[in-house]
XYZ file of C-alpha atoms in Angstrom:
613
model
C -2.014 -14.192 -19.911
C -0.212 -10.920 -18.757
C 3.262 -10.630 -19.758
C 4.404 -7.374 -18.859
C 6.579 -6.968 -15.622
C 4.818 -5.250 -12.533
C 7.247 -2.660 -12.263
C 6.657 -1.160 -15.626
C 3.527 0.621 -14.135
C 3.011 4.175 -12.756
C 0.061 4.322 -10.566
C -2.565 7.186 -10.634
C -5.060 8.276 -8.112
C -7.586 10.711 -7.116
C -7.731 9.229 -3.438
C -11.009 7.549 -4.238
C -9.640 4.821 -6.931
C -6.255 3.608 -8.484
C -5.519 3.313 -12.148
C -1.874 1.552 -13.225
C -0.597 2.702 -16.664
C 2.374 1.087 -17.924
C 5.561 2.864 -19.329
C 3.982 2.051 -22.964
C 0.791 3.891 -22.852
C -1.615 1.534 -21.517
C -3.723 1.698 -18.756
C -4.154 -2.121 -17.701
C -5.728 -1.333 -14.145
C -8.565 1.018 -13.115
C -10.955 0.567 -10.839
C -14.395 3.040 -10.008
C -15.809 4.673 -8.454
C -13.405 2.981 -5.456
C -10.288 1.240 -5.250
C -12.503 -1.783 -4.060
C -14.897 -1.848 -6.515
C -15.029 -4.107 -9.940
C -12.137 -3.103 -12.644
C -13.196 -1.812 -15.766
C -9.417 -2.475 -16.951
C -7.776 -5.251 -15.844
C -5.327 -6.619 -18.434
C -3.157 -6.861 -15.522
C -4.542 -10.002 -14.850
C -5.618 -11.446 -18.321
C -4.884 -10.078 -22.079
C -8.481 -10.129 -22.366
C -10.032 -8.523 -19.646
C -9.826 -4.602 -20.729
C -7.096 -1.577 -21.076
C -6.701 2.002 -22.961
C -3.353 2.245 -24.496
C -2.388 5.579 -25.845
C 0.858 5.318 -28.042
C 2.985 5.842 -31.279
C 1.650 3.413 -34.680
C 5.279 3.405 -35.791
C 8.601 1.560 -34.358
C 11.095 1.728 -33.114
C 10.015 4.339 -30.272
C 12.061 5.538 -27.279
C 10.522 5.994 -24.235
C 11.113 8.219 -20.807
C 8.976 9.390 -18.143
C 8.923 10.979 -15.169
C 6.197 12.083 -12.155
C 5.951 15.919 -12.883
C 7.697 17.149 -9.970
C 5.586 16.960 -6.677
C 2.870 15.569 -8.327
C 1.522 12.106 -9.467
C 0.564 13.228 -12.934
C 2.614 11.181 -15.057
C 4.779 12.303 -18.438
C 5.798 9.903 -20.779
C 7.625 11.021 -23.809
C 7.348 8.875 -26.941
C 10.600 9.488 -29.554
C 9.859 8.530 -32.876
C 12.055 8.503 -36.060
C 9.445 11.067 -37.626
C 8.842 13.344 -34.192
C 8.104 13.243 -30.505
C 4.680 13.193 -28.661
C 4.347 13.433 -25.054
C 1.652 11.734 -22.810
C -0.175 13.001 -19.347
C -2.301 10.938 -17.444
C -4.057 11.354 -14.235
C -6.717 10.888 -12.180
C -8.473 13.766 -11.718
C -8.563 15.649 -8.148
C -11.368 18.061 -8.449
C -10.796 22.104 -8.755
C -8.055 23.201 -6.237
C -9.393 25.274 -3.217
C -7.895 26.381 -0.148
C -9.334 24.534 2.862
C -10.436 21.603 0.816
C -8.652 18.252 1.353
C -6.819 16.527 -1.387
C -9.144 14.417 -3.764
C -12.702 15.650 -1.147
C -14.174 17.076 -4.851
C -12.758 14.243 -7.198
C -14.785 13.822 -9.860
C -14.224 10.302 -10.705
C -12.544 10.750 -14.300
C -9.191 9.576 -16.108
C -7.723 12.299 -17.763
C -5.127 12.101 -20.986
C -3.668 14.176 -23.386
C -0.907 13.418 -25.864
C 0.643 16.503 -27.208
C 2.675 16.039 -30.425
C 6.019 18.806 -29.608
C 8.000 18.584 -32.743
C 7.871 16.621 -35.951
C 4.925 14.409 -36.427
C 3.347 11.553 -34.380
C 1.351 8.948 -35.772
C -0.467 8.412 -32.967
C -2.776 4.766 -31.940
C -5.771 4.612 -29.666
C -7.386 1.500 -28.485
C -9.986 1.462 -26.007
C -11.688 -1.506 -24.606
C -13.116 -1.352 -21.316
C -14.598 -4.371 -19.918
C -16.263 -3.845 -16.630
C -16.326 -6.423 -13.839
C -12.989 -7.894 -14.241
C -13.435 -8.701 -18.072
C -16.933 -10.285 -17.520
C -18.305 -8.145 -20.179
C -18.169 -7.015 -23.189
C -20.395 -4.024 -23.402
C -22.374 -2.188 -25.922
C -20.349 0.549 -27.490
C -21.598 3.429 -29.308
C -20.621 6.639 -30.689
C -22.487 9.723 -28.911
C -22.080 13.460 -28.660
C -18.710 14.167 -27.532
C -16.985 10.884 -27.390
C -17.854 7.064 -26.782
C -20.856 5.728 -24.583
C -20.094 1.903 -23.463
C -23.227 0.098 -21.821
C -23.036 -3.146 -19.678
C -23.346 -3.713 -15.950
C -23.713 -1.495 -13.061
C -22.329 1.772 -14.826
C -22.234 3.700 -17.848
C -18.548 4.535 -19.270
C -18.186 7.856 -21.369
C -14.624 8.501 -23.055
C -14.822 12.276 -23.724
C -12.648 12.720 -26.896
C -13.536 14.507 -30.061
C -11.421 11.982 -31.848
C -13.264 9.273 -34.699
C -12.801 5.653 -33.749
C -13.387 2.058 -35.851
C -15.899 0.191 -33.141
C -15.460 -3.212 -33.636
C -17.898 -5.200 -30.962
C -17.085 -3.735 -27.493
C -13.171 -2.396 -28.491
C -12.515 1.246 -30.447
C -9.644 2.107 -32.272
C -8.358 5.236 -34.005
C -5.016 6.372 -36.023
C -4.373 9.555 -36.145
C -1.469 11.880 -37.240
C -0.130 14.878 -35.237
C 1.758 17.500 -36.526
C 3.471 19.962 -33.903
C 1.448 21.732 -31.373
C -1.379 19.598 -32.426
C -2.935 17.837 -29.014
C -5.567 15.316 -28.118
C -7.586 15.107 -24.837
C -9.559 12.380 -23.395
C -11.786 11.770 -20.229
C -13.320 8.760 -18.947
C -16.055 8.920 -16.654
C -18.461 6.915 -15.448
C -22.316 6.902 -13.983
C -25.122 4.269 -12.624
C -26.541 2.750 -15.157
C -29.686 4.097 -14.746
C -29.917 7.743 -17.150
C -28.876 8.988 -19.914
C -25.007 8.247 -19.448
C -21.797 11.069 -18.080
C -22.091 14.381 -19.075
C -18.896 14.470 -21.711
C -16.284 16.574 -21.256
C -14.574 19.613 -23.299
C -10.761 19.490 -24.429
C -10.835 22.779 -22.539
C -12.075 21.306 -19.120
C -9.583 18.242 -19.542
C -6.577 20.557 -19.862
C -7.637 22.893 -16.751
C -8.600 19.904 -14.717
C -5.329 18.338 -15.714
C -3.397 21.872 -14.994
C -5.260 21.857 -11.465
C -4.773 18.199 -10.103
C -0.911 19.016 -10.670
C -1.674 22.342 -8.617
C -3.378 19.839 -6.307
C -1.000 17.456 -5.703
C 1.771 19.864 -5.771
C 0.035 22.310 -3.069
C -0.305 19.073 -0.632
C 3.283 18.175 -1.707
C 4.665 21.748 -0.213
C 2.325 21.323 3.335
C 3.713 17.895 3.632
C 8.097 18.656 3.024
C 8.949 18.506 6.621
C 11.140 16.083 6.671
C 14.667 17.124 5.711
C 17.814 14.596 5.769
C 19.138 11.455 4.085
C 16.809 10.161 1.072
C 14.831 13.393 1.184
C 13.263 12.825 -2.076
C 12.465 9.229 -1.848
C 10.997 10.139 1.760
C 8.322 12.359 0.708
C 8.028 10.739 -2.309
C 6.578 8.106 -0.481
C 4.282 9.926 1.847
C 2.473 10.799 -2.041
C 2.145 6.916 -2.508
C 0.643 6.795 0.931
C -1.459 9.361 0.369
C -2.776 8.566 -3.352
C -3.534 5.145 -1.374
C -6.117 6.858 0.999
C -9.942 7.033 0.752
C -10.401 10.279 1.522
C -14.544 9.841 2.331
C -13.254 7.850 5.408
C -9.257 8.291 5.853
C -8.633 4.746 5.472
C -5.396 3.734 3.518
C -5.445 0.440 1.153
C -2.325 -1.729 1.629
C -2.154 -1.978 -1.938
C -4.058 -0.722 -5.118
C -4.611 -3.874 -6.966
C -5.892 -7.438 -6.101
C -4.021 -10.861 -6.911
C -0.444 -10.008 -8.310
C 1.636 -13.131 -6.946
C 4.027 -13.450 -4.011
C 5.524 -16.174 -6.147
C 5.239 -16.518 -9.820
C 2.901 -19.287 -10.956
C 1.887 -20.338 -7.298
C -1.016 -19.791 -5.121
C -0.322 -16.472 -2.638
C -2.232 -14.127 -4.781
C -4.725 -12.093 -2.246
C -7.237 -9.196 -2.565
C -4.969 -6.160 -0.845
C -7.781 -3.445 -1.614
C -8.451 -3.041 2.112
C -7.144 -1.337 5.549
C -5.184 -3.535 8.044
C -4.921 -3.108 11.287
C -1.304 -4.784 11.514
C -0.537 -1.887 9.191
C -1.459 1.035 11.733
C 1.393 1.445 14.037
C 3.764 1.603 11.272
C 1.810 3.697 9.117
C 1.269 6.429 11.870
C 5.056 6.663 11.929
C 5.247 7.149 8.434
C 2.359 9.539 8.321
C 4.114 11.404 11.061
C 7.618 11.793 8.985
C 6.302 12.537 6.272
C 4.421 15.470 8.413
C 0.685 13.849 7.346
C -0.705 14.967 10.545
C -4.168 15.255 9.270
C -4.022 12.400 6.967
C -2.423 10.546 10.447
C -5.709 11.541 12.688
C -7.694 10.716 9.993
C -6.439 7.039 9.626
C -7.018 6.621 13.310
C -10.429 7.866 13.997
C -11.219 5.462 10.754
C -9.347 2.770 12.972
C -11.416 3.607 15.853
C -14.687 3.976 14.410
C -14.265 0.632 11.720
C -13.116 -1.769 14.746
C -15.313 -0.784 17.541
C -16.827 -3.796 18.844
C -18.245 -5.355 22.244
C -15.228 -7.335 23.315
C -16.371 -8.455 26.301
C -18.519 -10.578 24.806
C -16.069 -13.117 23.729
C -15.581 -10.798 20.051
C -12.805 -10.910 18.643
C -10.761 -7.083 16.998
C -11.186 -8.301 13.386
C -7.762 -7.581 11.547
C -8.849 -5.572 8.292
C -12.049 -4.072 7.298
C -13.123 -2.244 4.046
C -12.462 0.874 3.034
C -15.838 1.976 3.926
C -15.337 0.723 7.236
C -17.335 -2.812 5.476
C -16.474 -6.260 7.731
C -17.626 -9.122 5.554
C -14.864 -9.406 3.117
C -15.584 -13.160 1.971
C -13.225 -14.083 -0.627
C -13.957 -15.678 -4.512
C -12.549 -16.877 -7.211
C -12.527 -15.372 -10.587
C -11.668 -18.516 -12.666
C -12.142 -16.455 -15.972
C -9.551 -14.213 -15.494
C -5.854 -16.138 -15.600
C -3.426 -14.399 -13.693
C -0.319 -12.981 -14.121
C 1.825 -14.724 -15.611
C -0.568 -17.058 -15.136
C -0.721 -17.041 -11.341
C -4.318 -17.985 -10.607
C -6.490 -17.941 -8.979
C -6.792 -14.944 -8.999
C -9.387 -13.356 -5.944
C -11.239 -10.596 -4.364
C -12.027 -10.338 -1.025
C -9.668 -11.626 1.691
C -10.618 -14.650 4.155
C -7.877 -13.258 6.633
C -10.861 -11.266 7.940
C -11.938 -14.604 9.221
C -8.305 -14.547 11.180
C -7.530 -14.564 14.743
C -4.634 -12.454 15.021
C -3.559 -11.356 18.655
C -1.123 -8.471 17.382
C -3.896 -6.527 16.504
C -4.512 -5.368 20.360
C -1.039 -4.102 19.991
C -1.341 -2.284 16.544
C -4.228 -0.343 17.210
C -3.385 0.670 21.147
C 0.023 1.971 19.840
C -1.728 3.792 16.637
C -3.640 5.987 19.973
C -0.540 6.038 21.676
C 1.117 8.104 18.444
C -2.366 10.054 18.018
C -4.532 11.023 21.102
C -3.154 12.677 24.008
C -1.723 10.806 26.731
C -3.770 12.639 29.395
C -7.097 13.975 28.349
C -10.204 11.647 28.907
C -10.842 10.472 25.248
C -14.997 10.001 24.484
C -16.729 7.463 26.025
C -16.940 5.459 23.393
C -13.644 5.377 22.197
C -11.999 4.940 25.395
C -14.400 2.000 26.578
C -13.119 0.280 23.325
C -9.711 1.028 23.523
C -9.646 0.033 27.154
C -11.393 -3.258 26.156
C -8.805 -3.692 23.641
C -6.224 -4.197 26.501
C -8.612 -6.360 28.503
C -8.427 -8.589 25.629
C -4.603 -8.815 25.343
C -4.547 -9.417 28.787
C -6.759 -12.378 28.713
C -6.293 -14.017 25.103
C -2.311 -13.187 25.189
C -1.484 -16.788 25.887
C -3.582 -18.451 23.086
C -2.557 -19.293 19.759
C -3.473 -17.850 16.333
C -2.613 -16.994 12.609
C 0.606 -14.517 12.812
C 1.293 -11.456 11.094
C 1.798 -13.273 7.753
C -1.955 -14.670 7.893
C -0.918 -18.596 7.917
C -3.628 -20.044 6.749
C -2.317 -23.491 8.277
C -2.837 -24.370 12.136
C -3.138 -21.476 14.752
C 0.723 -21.729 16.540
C 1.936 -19.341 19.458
C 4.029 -16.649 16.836
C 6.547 -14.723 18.980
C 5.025 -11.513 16.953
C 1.733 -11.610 18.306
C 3.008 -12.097 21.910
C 5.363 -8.937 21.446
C 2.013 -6.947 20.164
C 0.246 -7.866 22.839
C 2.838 -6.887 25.952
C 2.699 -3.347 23.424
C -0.502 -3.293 23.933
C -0.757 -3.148 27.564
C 2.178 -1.182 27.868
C 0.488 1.669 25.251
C -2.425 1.291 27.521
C -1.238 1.968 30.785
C 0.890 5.047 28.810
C -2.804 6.257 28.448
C -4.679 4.743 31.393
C -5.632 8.761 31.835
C -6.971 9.143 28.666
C -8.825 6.449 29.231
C -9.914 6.630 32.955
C -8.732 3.455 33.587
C -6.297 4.043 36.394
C -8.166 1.375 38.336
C -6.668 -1.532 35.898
C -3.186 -0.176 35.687
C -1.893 -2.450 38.417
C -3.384 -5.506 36.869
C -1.912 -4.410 33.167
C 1.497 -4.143 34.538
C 1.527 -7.755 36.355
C 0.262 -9.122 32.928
C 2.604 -7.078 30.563
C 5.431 -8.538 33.021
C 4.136 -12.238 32.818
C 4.452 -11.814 28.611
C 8.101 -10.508 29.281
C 8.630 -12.886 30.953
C 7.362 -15.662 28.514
C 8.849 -14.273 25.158
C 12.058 -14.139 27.452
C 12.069 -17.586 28.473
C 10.284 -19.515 25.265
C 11.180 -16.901 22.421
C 14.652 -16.998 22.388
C 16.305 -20.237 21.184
C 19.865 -20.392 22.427
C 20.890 -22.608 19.143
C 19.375 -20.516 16.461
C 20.726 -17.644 18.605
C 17.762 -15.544 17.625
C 13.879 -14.662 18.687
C 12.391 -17.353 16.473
C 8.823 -17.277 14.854
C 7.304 -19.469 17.420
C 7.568 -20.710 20.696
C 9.703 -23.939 20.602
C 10.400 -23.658 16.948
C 14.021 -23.128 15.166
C 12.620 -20.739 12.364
C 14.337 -17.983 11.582
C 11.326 -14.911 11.184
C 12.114 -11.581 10.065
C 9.019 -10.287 12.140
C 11.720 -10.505 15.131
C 12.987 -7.294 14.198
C 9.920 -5.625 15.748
C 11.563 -6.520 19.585
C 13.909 -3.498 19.362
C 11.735 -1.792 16.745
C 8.491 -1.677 19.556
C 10.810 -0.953 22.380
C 10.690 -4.310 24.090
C 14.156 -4.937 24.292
C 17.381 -2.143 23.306
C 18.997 -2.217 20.729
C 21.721 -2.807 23.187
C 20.859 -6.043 23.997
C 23.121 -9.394 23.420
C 19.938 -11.264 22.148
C 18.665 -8.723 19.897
C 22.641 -8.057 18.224
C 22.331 -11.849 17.660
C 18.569 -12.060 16.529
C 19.479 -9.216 13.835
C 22.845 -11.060 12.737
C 21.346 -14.225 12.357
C 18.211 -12.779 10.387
C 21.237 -10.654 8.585
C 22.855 -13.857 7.890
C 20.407 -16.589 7.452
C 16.967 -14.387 5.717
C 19.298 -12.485 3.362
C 19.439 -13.361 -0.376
C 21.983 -12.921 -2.893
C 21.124 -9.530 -3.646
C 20.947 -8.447 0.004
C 17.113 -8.530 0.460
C 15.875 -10.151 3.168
C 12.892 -12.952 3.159
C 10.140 -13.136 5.717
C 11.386 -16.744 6.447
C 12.451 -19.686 4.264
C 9.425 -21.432 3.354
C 5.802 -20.647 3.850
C 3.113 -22.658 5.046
C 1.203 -23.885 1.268
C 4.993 -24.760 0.428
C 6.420 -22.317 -1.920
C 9.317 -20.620 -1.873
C 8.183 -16.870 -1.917
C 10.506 -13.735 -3.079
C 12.124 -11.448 -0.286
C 10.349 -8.768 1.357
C 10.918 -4.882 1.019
C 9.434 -4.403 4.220
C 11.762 -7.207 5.644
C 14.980 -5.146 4.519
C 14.174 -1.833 5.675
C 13.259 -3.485 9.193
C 16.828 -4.725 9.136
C 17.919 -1.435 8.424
C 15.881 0.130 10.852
C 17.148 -2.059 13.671
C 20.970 -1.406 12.459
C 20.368 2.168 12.995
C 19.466 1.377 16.238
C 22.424 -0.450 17.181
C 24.035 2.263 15.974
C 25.906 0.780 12.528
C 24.956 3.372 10.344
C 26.941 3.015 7.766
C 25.636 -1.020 7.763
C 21.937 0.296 7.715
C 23.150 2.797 4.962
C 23.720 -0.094 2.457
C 20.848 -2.388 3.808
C 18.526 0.624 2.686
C 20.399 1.287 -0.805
C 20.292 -2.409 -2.046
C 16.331 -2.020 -0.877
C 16.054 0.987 -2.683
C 17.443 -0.393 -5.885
C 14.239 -2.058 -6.715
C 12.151 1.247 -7.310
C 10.613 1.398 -10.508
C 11.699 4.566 -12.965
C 8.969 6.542 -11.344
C 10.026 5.280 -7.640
C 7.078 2.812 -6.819
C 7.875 -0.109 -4.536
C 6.399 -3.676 -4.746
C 6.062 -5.710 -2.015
C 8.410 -8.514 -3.111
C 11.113 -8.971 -5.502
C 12.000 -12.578 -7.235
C 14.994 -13.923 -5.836
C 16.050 -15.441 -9.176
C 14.898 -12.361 -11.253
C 15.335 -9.795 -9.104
C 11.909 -8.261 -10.694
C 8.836 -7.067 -8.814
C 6.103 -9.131 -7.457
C 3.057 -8.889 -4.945
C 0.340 -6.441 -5.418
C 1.789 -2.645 -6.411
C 2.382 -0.283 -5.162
C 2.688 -1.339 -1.781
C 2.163 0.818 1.317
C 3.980 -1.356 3.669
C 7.419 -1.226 1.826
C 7.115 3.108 1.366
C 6.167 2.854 5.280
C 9.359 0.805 5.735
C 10.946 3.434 3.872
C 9.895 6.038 5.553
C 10.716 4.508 8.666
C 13.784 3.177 8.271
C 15.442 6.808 6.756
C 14.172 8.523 9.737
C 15.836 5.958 11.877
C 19.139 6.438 10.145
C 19.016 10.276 10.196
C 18.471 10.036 13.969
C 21.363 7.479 13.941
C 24.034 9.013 12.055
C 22.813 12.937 13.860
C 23.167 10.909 17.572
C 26.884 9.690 16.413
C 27.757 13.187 14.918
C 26.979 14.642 18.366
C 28.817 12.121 20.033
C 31.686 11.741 18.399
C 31.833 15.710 17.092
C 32.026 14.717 13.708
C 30.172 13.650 11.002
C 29.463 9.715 10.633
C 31.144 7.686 8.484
């Protein structure tokens, strides 16, 4: 069973695959050659099931480490009673060019070096990959250059001209540095059919590990636009968004890992390897912030070209697709493997691609509305789909289905997926010209009125004082904050002050973070959401209460890791990390929700002729 908290891990990426490595040296979490496929370390999820730790024989040992700056190569320093080593990891990017995106030319390898810089450093290595989750245990042997492991659908070669003990399918080597004195590693991997990686030179580890810095830094300086409150964090996070992107196709992955629990010990433990749809809107903000304007068309047109579908044939927009654009996600069990913490089952795939969800109409017609222009014909294909998109929302607007939290209890009529779909006809007639669909403008308007008119009347319970999750229903839902946030209602409004307030009031925990709603549907009682408080802060801004928002963003802020990842959740009792990691939607909220204050607090400086309080 894995032990070690979630937030102890740095991710890696060379915007193909993910790798976690946690603030001890070990890499518990890599998957190739995609951030889909089968883990070939996955002690994440089970002691047994595969890691590479890198890290000092003797104790005690103090540890620090750091991003190098701009970059996600990842320093950890290793103090010793006898010297200090320091540790790099990263995914490799490929050679640095001008003109070439990040991570085009990645050449699927993890790349470490531990660098003994004064004293001595006795030094442990333990290697045990076990591909396929920790389904097996494969045939080790020594070769030219380093390790060959055989078993399964590739061929793993660690590059190292260190000498390891093999015992069965797990390597292990001591070794003492002196100062100066540095080890590199590589680990590749091939099909299984040939001869097995090519292994790699100490000399090409260090340049390739000198050139994905360059790499990361170079996209780091074309990407610093944004300038105001949280600076850092900000474009921080648009690194995290982009070390979650596949570059072959653009599409982003909500999360790099499958199964870490929503609730420690219970059953909420889903495959987030994948691209939403729900995600898109926000995303496209974020992307646009954090001045990714290629990575932002490149997200749609995967959008576009991944959901394209005949909906007038009754179809419904499926709500998340694979990162190769792939449909049939059908979940499974892995009952070998036994969760962290012993949260099992643990799964991969996702059933919610089974889902009706109405808000995805919504999502994807205001992801065009932020990308394409508003009044140049869009191709044929494209524009038939979006403009079927909004025939949809018109028709099915009124029906029930599975929410933006993926209930996988009875289809209800969610408040959310009403809002999404009055966005989506409103995004649509925004861009009837782009596409040519002047002729069903009238009709979109008399329809985008009648769901007004609905979420007006049923949506708002006058007791709860709020938007509530459902039609008829009490239930407080955080998901309300999206009526100001889309622009259905102003800030301004009596009914949206109250709807925050009470969701201020009645979702917020002791620490200030704010849950999705009290109790979900399979009847545990989940941690709060990330995403949940920097909506609330979001919509303060709106309203105008800066200096509120200000310390609803802090106290979300608070649960970065050392190296300033966000989970999804955080344990209400604990107050540690849970839910897959790291976790796009929380650095979106981020994103999001400092822009919102910086436009805040500039709009009351310019009032008021000084600056906000």
């Amino acid at each position: 069973m894995s032990e070690r908290s979630i937030g102890d891990y740095a991710v890696l990426s060379d915007c193909r695959s993910a790798a976690l490595v946690s603030s001890g040296g070990s890499v518990d979490w890599l998957c190739f050659p995609r951030f889909d496929g089968p883990a070939v370390f996955a002690r994440l999820l089970d002691q047994g099931a595969g890691h590479w730790s890198i890290h000092p024989s003797d104790e005690p040992v103090t540890v620090s480490r750091r991003y190098l700056p701009q970059a996600l190569v990842v320093e950890t320093t290793f103090r010793t009673s006898t010297g200090t080593a320091v540790l790099n990891d990263a995914m490799a990017l490929g050679r640095h060019e001008r003109g070439h995106a990040i991570g085009e030319a990645s050449p699927g390898a993890l790349l470490r070096q531990v660098t003994c810089t004064s004293g001595t450093a006795d030094i442990t290595v333990e290697y045990a990959p076990r591909p396929e989750f920790g389904l097996i245990q494969p045939v080790m042997s020594a070769a030219h250059g380093g390790l060959l492991s055989r078993g399964g659908a590739q061929v793993l070669m660690l590059s190292t001209n260190l000498t390891f003990q093999l015992s069965g399918s797990t390597a292990l080597a001591r070794v003492t540095l002196k100062a100066g004195d540095r080890l590199c590693f590589a680990l590749s991997a091939d099909p299984v059919r040939g001869p097995g990686p090519e292994p790699w030179s100490r000399r090409r580890v260090r340049r390739r590990l000198a050139d994905t810095e360059k790499g990361w830094r170079s996209w780091s300086g074309l990407h610093s636009a944004y300038t105001g409150p949280w600076q850092e964090q900000v474009r921080h996070s648009g690194r995290v968004l982009r070390a979650l992107t596949y570059t072959p196709t653009g599409a982003i992955v909500a999360a790099a890992t499958t199964s870490l629990p929503e609730s420690v010990g219970a059953t909420r433990n889903w495959d987030y390897r994948y691209t939403w749809v729900r995600d898109a809107s926000l995303t496209l903000q974020a992307l646009a912030t954090a001045a990714c304007k290629q990575e932002k068309s490149d997200f749609f047109a995967f959008l576009a070209q991944a959901a394209a579908t005949d909906l007038e044939r009754g179809a419904d927009l499926q709500v998340m697709y694979g990162i190769g654009g792939e449909r049939d996600l059908s979940e499974r069990t892995l009952p070998h493997l036994s969760g962290w913490r012993g949260s099992a089952p643990v799964r991969v795939g996702n059933d919610a691609w089974r889902q009706r969800q109405l808000d995805v109409y919504g999502e994807l017609l205001d992801a065009a509305h932020q990308t394409v222009p508003h009044d140049t014909p869009l191709d044929a294909p494209v524009r038939t789909f979006l403009s079927q998109c909004a025939e949809a929302a018109a028709r099915r607007w009124a029906d029930p289905d599975q929410g933006i939290w993926e209930g996988r209890g009875p289809a209800r009529h969610f408040l959310h997926s009403k809002l999404m779909c009055w966005v989506a006809l409103d995004r649509a007639i925004d861009l009837a010209p782009a596409l040519e669909a002047q002729d069903r403008v009238a009709h979109w308007g008399r329809v985008r009125e009648q769901i007004r008119d609905t979420i007006e009347d049923q949506g708002y319970n006058t007791k709860a004082g709020a938007f509530t999750q459902a039609f008829g229903s009490h239930r407080i839902d955080a998901s309300a904050l999206m009526i100001p946030l889309a622009g259905f209602l102003p800030a301004s409004d009596p009914r949206v002050r109250s709807t925050i307030e009470t969701v201020a009031h009645r979702l917020t925990d002791s620490r200030g973070l704010v849950r999705r709603y009290l109790k979900d549907d399979i009847g545990h009682d989940e941690g709060t959401f990330l995403l949940c408080t920097f909506w609330l802060a979001q919509a303060l801004a709106l309203t105008g209460q800066s200096t509120r928002a200000r310390h609803v963003f802090e106290t979300a802020l608070v649960h970065a890791n050392d190296v300033g990842l966000l989970p999804e959740e955080v344990d209400t009792r604990s107050g540690e990390a849970l839910g897959n990691f790291p976790q796009a939607f929380s650095h979106i909220g981020l994103i999001n929700a400092a822009h919102a204050i910086r436009d805040a607090e500039a709009a009351s400086e310019g009032k008021d002729g000084a600056p906000p309080a």
